[in-house]
Short mmCIF file of C-alpha atoms in Angstrom, two decimals:
data_model
loop_
_atom_site.label_atom_id
_atom_site.label_comp_id
_atom_site.label_asym_id
_atom_site.label_seq_id
_atom_site.Cartn_x
_atom_site.Cartn_y
_atom_site.Cartn_z
CA MET A 1 -28.57 -21.38 44.51
CA SER A 2 -31.09 -23.79 42.76
CA ASP A 3 -29.13 -27.30 43.63
CA HIS A 4 -31.22 -29.22 41.08
CA PRO A 5 -29.55 -30.71 38.50
CA PRO A 6 -29.27 -29.20 34.99
CA GLN A 7 -31.59 -29.80 32.06
CA PRO A 8 -31.19 -33.02 29.41
CA ALA A 9 -30.78 -30.44 27.00
CA ILE A 10 -29.25 -28.36 28.64
CA ALA A 11 -26.47 -31.06 29.41
CA ALA A 12 -26.75 -32.34 26.36
CA ARG A 13 -25.91 -28.85 25.38
CA ILE A 14 -23.00 -28.34 27.43
CA THR A 15 -21.42 -31.85 26.16
CA LYS A 16 -22.34 -30.69 22.56
CA ARG A 17 -20.05 -27.43 22.34
CA LEU A 18 -17.75 -29.25 25.42
CA GLY A 19 -17.30 -31.57 21.72
CA SER A 20 -17.24 -28.74 19.55
CA ALA A 21 -14.60 -26.97 20.90
CA LEU A 22 -12.56 -30.31 21.85
CA HIS A 23 -13.16 -31.35 18.10
CA ARG A 24 -11.84 -27.33 16.83
CA ALA A 25 -8.22 -28.38 19.42
CA ARG A 26 -7.54 -30.94 17.27
CA PHE A 27 -8.10 -29.87 14.56
CA PHE A 28 -6.12 -26.37 15.03
CA ALA A 29 -3.23 -28.49 17.12
CA SER A 30 -2.65 -31.05 13.78
CA LEU A 31 -2.35 -28.17 11.11
CA ARG A 32 0.18 -27.99 9.01
CA HIS A 33 1.53 -25.83 6.44
CA LEU A 34 4.02 -27.25 3.92
CA HIS A 35 4.55 -25.51 1.14
CA GLY A 36 4.07 -22.61 -0.59
CA PRO A 37 2.05 -19.36 0.50
CA LYS A 38 0.73 -18.50 3.91
CA GLN A 39 -1.88 -16.36 2.80
CA ARG A 40 -4.27 -15.14 0.40
CA ILE A 41 -2.41 -14.27 -2.69
CA ALA A 42 -5.04 -14.02 -5.30
CA ALA A 43 -6.53 -10.55 -7.16
CA ALA A 44 -9.72 -10.17 -6.67
CA ASP A 45 -10.47 -11.00 -9.84
CA GLU A 46 -9.41 -13.99 -9.26
CA VAL A 47 -10.90 -18.23 -8.36
CA VAL A 48 -8.79 -20.20 -5.60
CA LEU A 49 -9.23 -23.26 -6.22
CA VAL A 50 -8.93 -25.57 -2.97
CA ALA A 51 -8.67 -29.51 -3.26
CA LEU A 52 -8.33 -31.96 -0.75
CA VAL A 53 -5.97 -35.33 -1.08
CA ARG A 54 -4.53 -38.24 0.03
CA ASP A 55 -2.07 -40.01 -2.68
CA GLY A 56 -3.17 -38.14 -5.70
CA ALA A 57 0.06 -38.29 -7.71
CA TYR A 58 -2.15 -41.02 -10.03
CA TYR A 59 -4.83 -37.11 -11.08
CA LEU A 60 -2.30 -34.53 -11.34
CA ASP A 61 -1.52 -34.44 -14.78
CA GLY A 62 -5.07 -34.21 -16.02
CA PHE A 63 -6.25 -32.58 -12.74
CA PHE A 64 -4.11 -29.01 -13.52
CA ASP A 65 -3.78 -29.26 -17.67
CA HIS A 66 -8.14 -28.89 -17.50
CA TYR A 67 -7.72 -26.37 -14.13
CA ARG A 68 -5.43 -24.12 -15.47
CA ARG A 69 -7.29 -24.18 -19.12
CA LEU A 70 -9.78 -22.88 -16.75
CA GLY A 71 -8.34 -20.45 -16.18
CA VAL A 72 -7.14 -21.10 -12.51
CA ALA A 73 -4.03 -19.36 -11.19
CA HIS A 74 -4.07 -20.48 -7.63
CA PHE A 75 -4.27 -23.86 -6.38
CA VAL A 76 -4.61 -24.94 -2.18
CA PHE A 77 -4.30 -28.41 -1.13
CA PHE A 78 -5.63 -29.70 2.17
CA ASP A 79 -3.26 -32.88 2.30
CA ASN A 80 -4.42 -36.04 4.77
CA GLY A 81 -1.13 -37.51 4.95
CA SER A 82 0.17 -39.13 1.16
CA ARG A 83 2.83 -41.06 1.05
CA GLU A 84 3.91 -41.38 -2.73
CA GLY A 85 4.62 -39.62 -4.16
CA THR A 86 1.96 -37.12 -4.51
CA LEU A 87 3.53 -34.12 -1.97
CA ASP A 88 6.92 -33.66 -3.99
CA ARG A 89 4.58 -33.57 -6.91
CA LEU A 90 2.67 -30.79 -5.99
CA ARG A 91 6.22 -28.42 -4.51
CA GLN A 92 7.34 -28.22 -8.53
CA GLN A 93 4.02 -26.50 -8.92
CA PRO A 94 3.98 -22.77 -9.58
CA GLY A 95 1.01 -21.54 -7.50
CA VAL A 96 0.46 -24.38 -4.70
CA SER A 97 0.38 -23.72 -0.93
CA ILE A 98 -0.24 -26.86 0.64
CA LEU A 99 -0.89 -27.66 4.41
CA GLN A 100 -1.39 -30.94 5.88
CA SER A 101 -3.29 -32.67 8.36
CA THR A 102 -3.57 -36.07 9.30
CA LEU A 103 -6.58 -37.14 11.80
CA PRO A 104 -9.63 -39.14 10.31
CA TRP A 105 -10.64 -37.91 7.30
CA GLY A 106 -14.00 -39.18 7.67
CA ASP A 107 -14.15 -37.16 10.42
CA TYR A 108 -12.51 -34.15 9.34
CA GLU A 109 -12.88 -33.43 5.76
CA ASN A 110 -15.68 -29.93 5.96
CA ASP A 111 -13.01 -28.80 8.27
CA PHE A 112 -9.61 -29.09 6.03
CA ARG A 113 -12.38 -28.06 2.57
CA SER A 114 -13.42 -25.42 5.29
CA TYR A 115 -10.09 -23.92 6.65
CA ALA A 116 -8.49 -23.79 3.35
CA ALA A 117 -11.76 -21.86 1.63
CA LYS A 118 -11.55 -18.69 4.73
CA ARG A 119 -7.92 -18.59 5.04
CA TYR A 120 -6.59 -18.30 1.21
CA ALA A 121 -10.40 -16.78 -0.32
CA THR A 122 -11.33 -14.90 1.59
CA ASP A 123 -13.61 -11.78 -0.59
CA ARG A 124 -12.21 -14.04 -3.16
CA TRP A 125 -14.35 -16.65 -5.44
CA CYS A 126 -13.49 -20.62 -4.31
CA LEU A 127 -14.12 -23.27 -6.40
CA ILE A 128 -13.33 -26.91 -4.39
CA ALA A 129 -12.66 -29.76 -6.30
CA ASP A 130 -11.98 -33.06 -6.07
CA MET A 131 -9.02 -34.59 -7.61
CA ASP A 132 -11.25 -37.44 -9.34
CA GLU A 133 -13.99 -34.10 -10.34
CA ILE A 134 -13.68 -31.81 -13.32
CA PHE A 135 -15.79 -28.35 -13.27
CA ASP A 136 -17.47 -27.27 -16.51
CA PHE A 137 -20.45 -24.54 -17.37
CA GLU A 138 -21.45 -22.63 -19.88
CA GLY A 139 -19.30 -20.54 -22.02
CA ARG A 140 -16.66 -21.78 -20.45
CA ALA A 141 -14.29 -22.47 -23.78
CA GLU A 142 -15.97 -18.45 -25.02
CA ILE A 143 -15.56 -16.99 -21.43
CA GLY A 144 -13.59 -18.85 -18.76
CA LEU A 145 -13.91 -18.97 -15.55
CA ARG A 146 -12.81 -15.09 -14.86
CA GLY A 147 -16.26 -14.52 -17.48
CA LEU A 148 -18.63 -17.40 -14.62
CA THR A 149 -17.49 -14.99 -11.60
CA GLY A 150 -17.79 -11.80 -12.68
CA PHE A 151 -21.28 -12.74 -14.44
CA LEU A 152 -22.31 -14.28 -10.95
CA THR A 153 -20.86 -10.76 -9.07
CA ASP A 154 -22.31 -8.29 -11.12
CA GLN A 155 -25.94 -10.19 -10.18
CA GLY A 156 -25.10 -9.72 -6.71
CA TYR A 157 -24.83 -13.93 -6.43
CA THR A 158 -22.24 -15.72 -4.08
CA GLY A 159 -23.20 -19.69 -5.09
CA LEU A 160 -23.11 -22.00 -8.43
CA MET A 161 -24.82 -25.64 -7.96
CA ALA A 162 -23.20 -28.26 -10.19
CA GLN A 163 -24.78 -31.87 -10.78
CA MET A 164 -22.39 -34.08 -10.26
CA LEU A 165 -22.70 -36.58 -13.68
CA GLU A 166 -21.13 -40.08 -13.60
CA MET A 167 -18.45 -40.71 -16.28
CA PHE A 168 -17.39 -44.28 -17.18
CA PRO A 169 -16.43 -46.46 -19.92
CA LYS A 170 -18.47 -49.12 -22.71
CA ALA A 171 -16.05 -52.12 -21.25
CA PRO A 172 -16.15 -54.10 -18.25
CA LEU A 173 -14.53 -51.60 -15.00
CA SER A 174 -11.37 -54.55 -14.84
CA THR A 175 -10.86 -53.55 -17.55
CA VAL A 176 -9.43 -50.02 -17.65
CA ALA A 177 -9.11 -49.56 -14.05
CA ALA A 178 -4.89 -49.37 -14.37
CA LEU A 179 -5.81 -47.15 -17.18
CA PRO A 180 -3.53 -43.26 -16.73
CA TYR A 181 -5.97 -40.72 -15.53
CA LEU A 182 -4.84 -38.60 -18.99
CA GLN A 183 -7.10 -41.83 -20.98
CA VAL A 184 -9.44 -41.91 -18.54
CA LEU A 185 -10.35 -38.23 -19.63
CA GLN A 186 -10.22 -39.78 -22.89
CA GLN A 187 -11.95 -43.17 -22.69
CA PHE A 188 -15.01 -42.06 -19.71
CA ASP A 189 -17.36 -40.85 -22.02
CA HIS A 190 -20.30 -42.34 -20.98
CA CYS A 191 -22.94 -41.76 -18.97
CA ASP A 192 -26.76 -42.70 -17.14
CA ILE A 193 -29.45 -40.27 -15.92
CA SER A 194 -32.19 -42.40 -17.09
CA SER A 195 -32.36 -43.08 -12.54
CA VAL A 196 -31.42 -40.10 -11.34
CA THR A 197 -34.42 -38.71 -8.73
CA ALA A 198 -34.90 -35.18 -8.35
CA TYR A 199 -35.70 -32.86 -5.65
CA ASP A 200 -37.46 -29.12 -5.12
CA TYR A 201 -33.66 -27.25 -3.50
CA GLN A 202 -35.42 -26.97 0.14
CA SER A 203 -37.21 -30.63 0.65
CA PRO A 204 -36.46 -32.02 3.01
CA ALA A 205 -35.87 -35.56 2.32
CA THR A 206 -32.88 -34.44 0.53
CA GLY A 207 -31.69 -35.19 4.49
CA LEU A 208 -29.99 -31.05 3.56
CA GLY A 209 -32.38 -29.04 4.73
CA TYR A 210 -30.69 -27.68 7.96
CA PHE A 211 -27.57 -26.30 5.27
CA LEU A 212 -29.81 -25.75 2.59
CA HIS A 213 -32.57 -23.27 4.87
CA GLN A 214 -29.52 -20.90 5.37
CA ASN A 215 -29.02 -20.21 1.17
CA LYS A 216 -31.66 -17.77 -0.91
CA ILE A 217 -32.16 -19.48 -4.26
CA THR A 218 -33.27 -17.36 -7.02
CA PRO A 219 -36.62 -18.74 -8.70
CA PRO A 220 -36.24 -21.83 -10.31
CA ALA A 221 -34.34 -22.74 -8.24
CA PRO A 222 -32.78 -25.90 -8.78
CA GLN A 223 -33.20 -29.01 -8.14
CA LEU A 224 -30.99 -32.13 -6.14
CA LEU A 225 -30.18 -34.90 -7.64
CA PHE A 226 -29.49 -38.21 -6.10
CA GLY A 227 -28.86 -41.94 -7.61
CA GLY A 228 -27.74 -41.88 -11.11
CA ILE A 229 -25.96 -44.93 -12.13
CA ARG A 230 -24.46 -45.33 -9.35
CA GLY A 231 -28.04 -45.84 -7.63
CA LYS A 232 -29.03 -47.73 -10.43
CA VAL A 233 -25.90 -49.74 -10.22
CA PHE A 234 -25.35 -49.90 -6.72
CA GLY A 235 -27.52 -49.05 -4.66
CA GLU A 236 -26.40 -46.16 -3.74
CA SER A 237 -28.44 -42.60 -2.28
CA CYS A 238 -25.36 -40.30 -3.67
CA CYS A 239 -26.43 -36.94 -3.53
CA LEU A 240 -24.90 -35.15 -7.16
CA THR A 241 -25.03 -31.45 -5.69
CA LYS A 242 -22.72 -29.41 -5.73
CA HIS A 243 -22.10 -25.76 -3.86
CA PRO A 244 -17.88 -25.89 -5.49
CA LEU A 245 -18.25 -22.29 -6.96
CA ILE A 246 -18.98 -19.71 -3.67
CA TYR A 247 -17.77 -16.62 -3.46
CA VAL A 248 -15.86 -16.40 0.05
CA GLY A 249 -17.80 -12.97 1.75
CA ALA A 250 -19.40 -11.84 4.52
CA GLY A 251 -22.49 -14.51 6.14
CA VAL A 252 -20.65 -17.39 4.01
CA THR A 253 -19.69 -20.09 6.06
CA PRO A 254 -17.69 -22.06 2.86
CA ALA A 255 -17.42 -26.60 2.95
CA VAL A 256 -19.66 -26.76 5.94
CA HIS A 257 -20.68 -30.27 4.04
CA PRO A 258 -19.23 -32.31 1.61
CA HIS A 259 -21.75 -30.80 -1.00
CA ALA A 260 -22.94 -28.02 0.66
CA SER A 261 -21.83 -24.53 1.70
CA THR A 262 -24.19 -21.54 3.25
CA GLY A 263 -24.98 -17.85 3.62
CA LEU A 264 -24.74 -17.80 -0.09
CA ARG A 265 -27.58 -16.44 -2.96
CA LEU A 266 -27.59 -19.06 -5.38
CA ALA A 267 -28.05 -17.89 -9.49
CA PRO A 268 -30.34 -20.41 -11.53
CA MET A 269 -28.63 -22.13 -13.57
CA SER A 270 -26.21 -25.58 -12.59
CA ALA A 271 -23.17 -26.10 -13.46
CA LEU A 272 -21.44 -29.94 -14.54
CA ILE A 273 -19.44 -31.68 -12.33
CA LYS A 274 -17.88 -34.87 -14.60
CA HIS A 275 -16.70 -37.15 -12.23
CA TYR A 276 -14.58 -39.64 -12.49
CA LYS A 277 -15.03 -42.38 -9.14
CA PHE A 278 -14.89 -45.00 -11.09
CA ALA A 279 -10.79 -44.47 -12.93
CA ASN A 280 -8.34 -45.51 -10.63
CA ASP A 281 -8.74 -49.08 -9.91
CA ALA A 282 -11.86 -48.55 -8.40
CA LEU A 283 -12.31 -52.15 -6.50
CA ALA A 284 -9.19 -52.16 -4.72
CA ARG A 285 -9.65 -48.24 -3.86
CA ASP A 286 -13.74 -49.19 -2.58
CA ARG A 287 -11.73 -53.14 -0.54
CA ALA A 288 -9.00 -50.53 0.85
CA SER A 289 -11.56 -48.04 2.58
CA VAL A 290 -14.01 -50.17 3.54
CA ALA A 291 -10.70 -51.70 5.49
CA ALA A 292 -9.55 -48.86 6.80
CA ALA A 293 -13.11 -47.93 8.10
CA SER A 294 -12.48 -44.16 7.26
CA ILE A 295 -16.03 -43.32 5.94
CA ALA A 296 -19.27 -43.78 7.80
CA HIS A 297 -21.94 -42.56 5.15
CA GLY A 298 -21.57 -47.52 3.33
CA GLU A 299 -21.87 -46.72 0.20
CA ASP A 300 -17.67 -47.78 -0.46
CA ARG A 301 -19.24 -50.42 1.28
CA GLN A 302 -22.25 -51.12 -1.21
CA ARG A 303 -19.89 -50.93 -4.47
CA LEU A 304 -17.35 -53.45 -2.82
CA ALA A 305 -19.46 -55.54 -2.29
CA VAL A 306 -21.42 -55.65 -6.03
CA LEU A 307 -18.00 -55.39 -7.83
CA GLN A 308 -16.62 -58.15 -6.10
CA HIS A 309 -19.21 -59.92 -6.55
CA SER A 310 -19.15 -59.05 -10.38
CA PRO A 311 -15.11 -58.32 -11.12
CA ASP A 312 -15.53 -57.56 -15.14
CA ILE A 313 -19.62 -55.57 -14.50
CA SER A 314 -20.33 -52.79 -17.31
CA LEU A 315 -22.02 -49.66 -16.44
CA TRP A 316 -23.26 -49.41 -19.91
CA SER A 317 -26.17 -49.89 -20.88
CA PRO A 318 -28.48 -49.05 -23.90
CA GLN A 319 -30.11 -45.92 -21.21
CA ALA A 320 -26.07 -44.74 -21.55
CA GLN A 321 -25.89 -41.52 -23.65
CA ARG A 322 -22.42 -41.33 -25.35
CA ALA A 323 -20.65 -37.70 -24.09
CA PRO A 324 -23.62 -35.28 -24.07
CA ALA A 325 -22.96 -31.73 -24.42
CA LEU A 326 -24.61 -29.15 -22.03
CA VAL A 327 -27.12 -27.76 -24.05
CA THR A 328 -28.16 -32.17 -24.08
CA LEU A 329 -27.85 -32.53 -20.35
CA GLN A 330 -29.89 -29.11 -19.98
CA GLN A 331 -32.78 -30.65 -22.23
CA GLN A 332 -33.00 -32.87 -20.87
CA GLY A 333 -34.43 -31.59 -17.70
CA PHE A 334 -30.31 -32.46 -15.73
CA LEU A 335 -29.01 -29.05 -15.87
CA GLN A 336 -30.42 -25.66 -15.63
CA ALA A 337 -29.92 -22.25 -18.42
CA ASP A 338 -30.89 -19.53 -17.39
CA PRO A 339 -31.52 -17.30 -19.88
CA ALA A 340 -30.18 -13.54 -18.39
CA TYR A 341 -26.50 -16.23 -18.66
CA SER A 342 -27.29 -17.00 -21.23
CA ALA A 343 -28.02 -13.41 -23.31
CA TYR A 344 -24.51 -11.96 -21.05
CA LEU A 345 -22.89 -15.20 -22.99
CA ALA A 346 -24.21 -13.83 -26.54
CA SER A 347 -22.64 -10.40 -25.62
CA HIS A 348 -18.88 -11.52 -24.60
CA THR A 349 -18.90 -14.26 -27.20
CA VAL A 350 -16.63 -13.13 -30.44
CA ARG A 351 -18.23 -12.72 -33.13
CA PRO A 352 -15.86 -14.93 -35.60
CA LEU A 353 -14.22 -12.54 -38.54
CA LYS A 354 -15.82 -14.01 -42.20
CA ASN A 355 -13.88 -14.63 -45.51
CA SER A 356 -14.27 -10.50 -46.61
CA GLU A 357 -13.50 -9.33 -43.17
CA THR A 358 -10.26 -10.98 -42.68
CA SER A 359 -8.78 -10.08 -45.72
CA GLN A 360 -9.17 -6.13 -44.95
#
């Protein structure tokens, strides 16, 4: 038996494993099932939506309206301690399950999403969405979400990337701070991609290389985008790329990072997430977030510094675009198309009848 002390690397690994074990133990001790089915209920061709929520009643009408029209029937909300009627509102909705943990959001958000996805969507397609995100994709109106996942399944893909497009109004943010979310979805109709920075999918410059190298990409791989209007106005180096739609099958680990899952075989096209970060009184939310110090990356602090100094700021500039179509964003390089998917859409879209045919 050696009386030499462990090497520093060994000691560090042991400490890390103990920390991870304690982290998991705290998570499972905090976990509560509050409402709805306790396990997976979706059929094999249905999509399970997983969302984190904390005091999210403001978003619920617009959120359910969009995702039910998209074809989602099963919703799993992981609550982080709501206090203002969110849970009562969710309990009134069909097809909803609610889990809860009040552990710090910034330390456990990956655990919240990953656990919910594995518990309710194993061997199913899972759409991971934040409350202020509206998921969209080419062919949405023609084939719906089930048609999209049917194509992905047929092609052997287990993940679809999306790019986040920050939506904002032409008016100063202070004048729309109290605007209801359903009106926000109509009136926040501008975006600005003039300051987006693009990186190759597995570039070390993204800071996500550890996760992304565990995925298989089909050339041409979608790029990772950073910055946008939040970088232009607030100096945020925010990632605009996510893996929101994943098949939680063998080898896939969901939501290991707020923007990434691993073990995926990614489709070559990209979807769109319309992001309404500046709804629901952005100044007040950032002020509360900074005071709570619950998130370590500092982006809330950067926005707060600008918003406090310029409370009447507008994000609009001559570079802004009004409600660009998905095909326009593809032409501009913000989104990526896939010829095979376009051909699939053409073959699965119902041809409108001509007047002569409707009279027969």
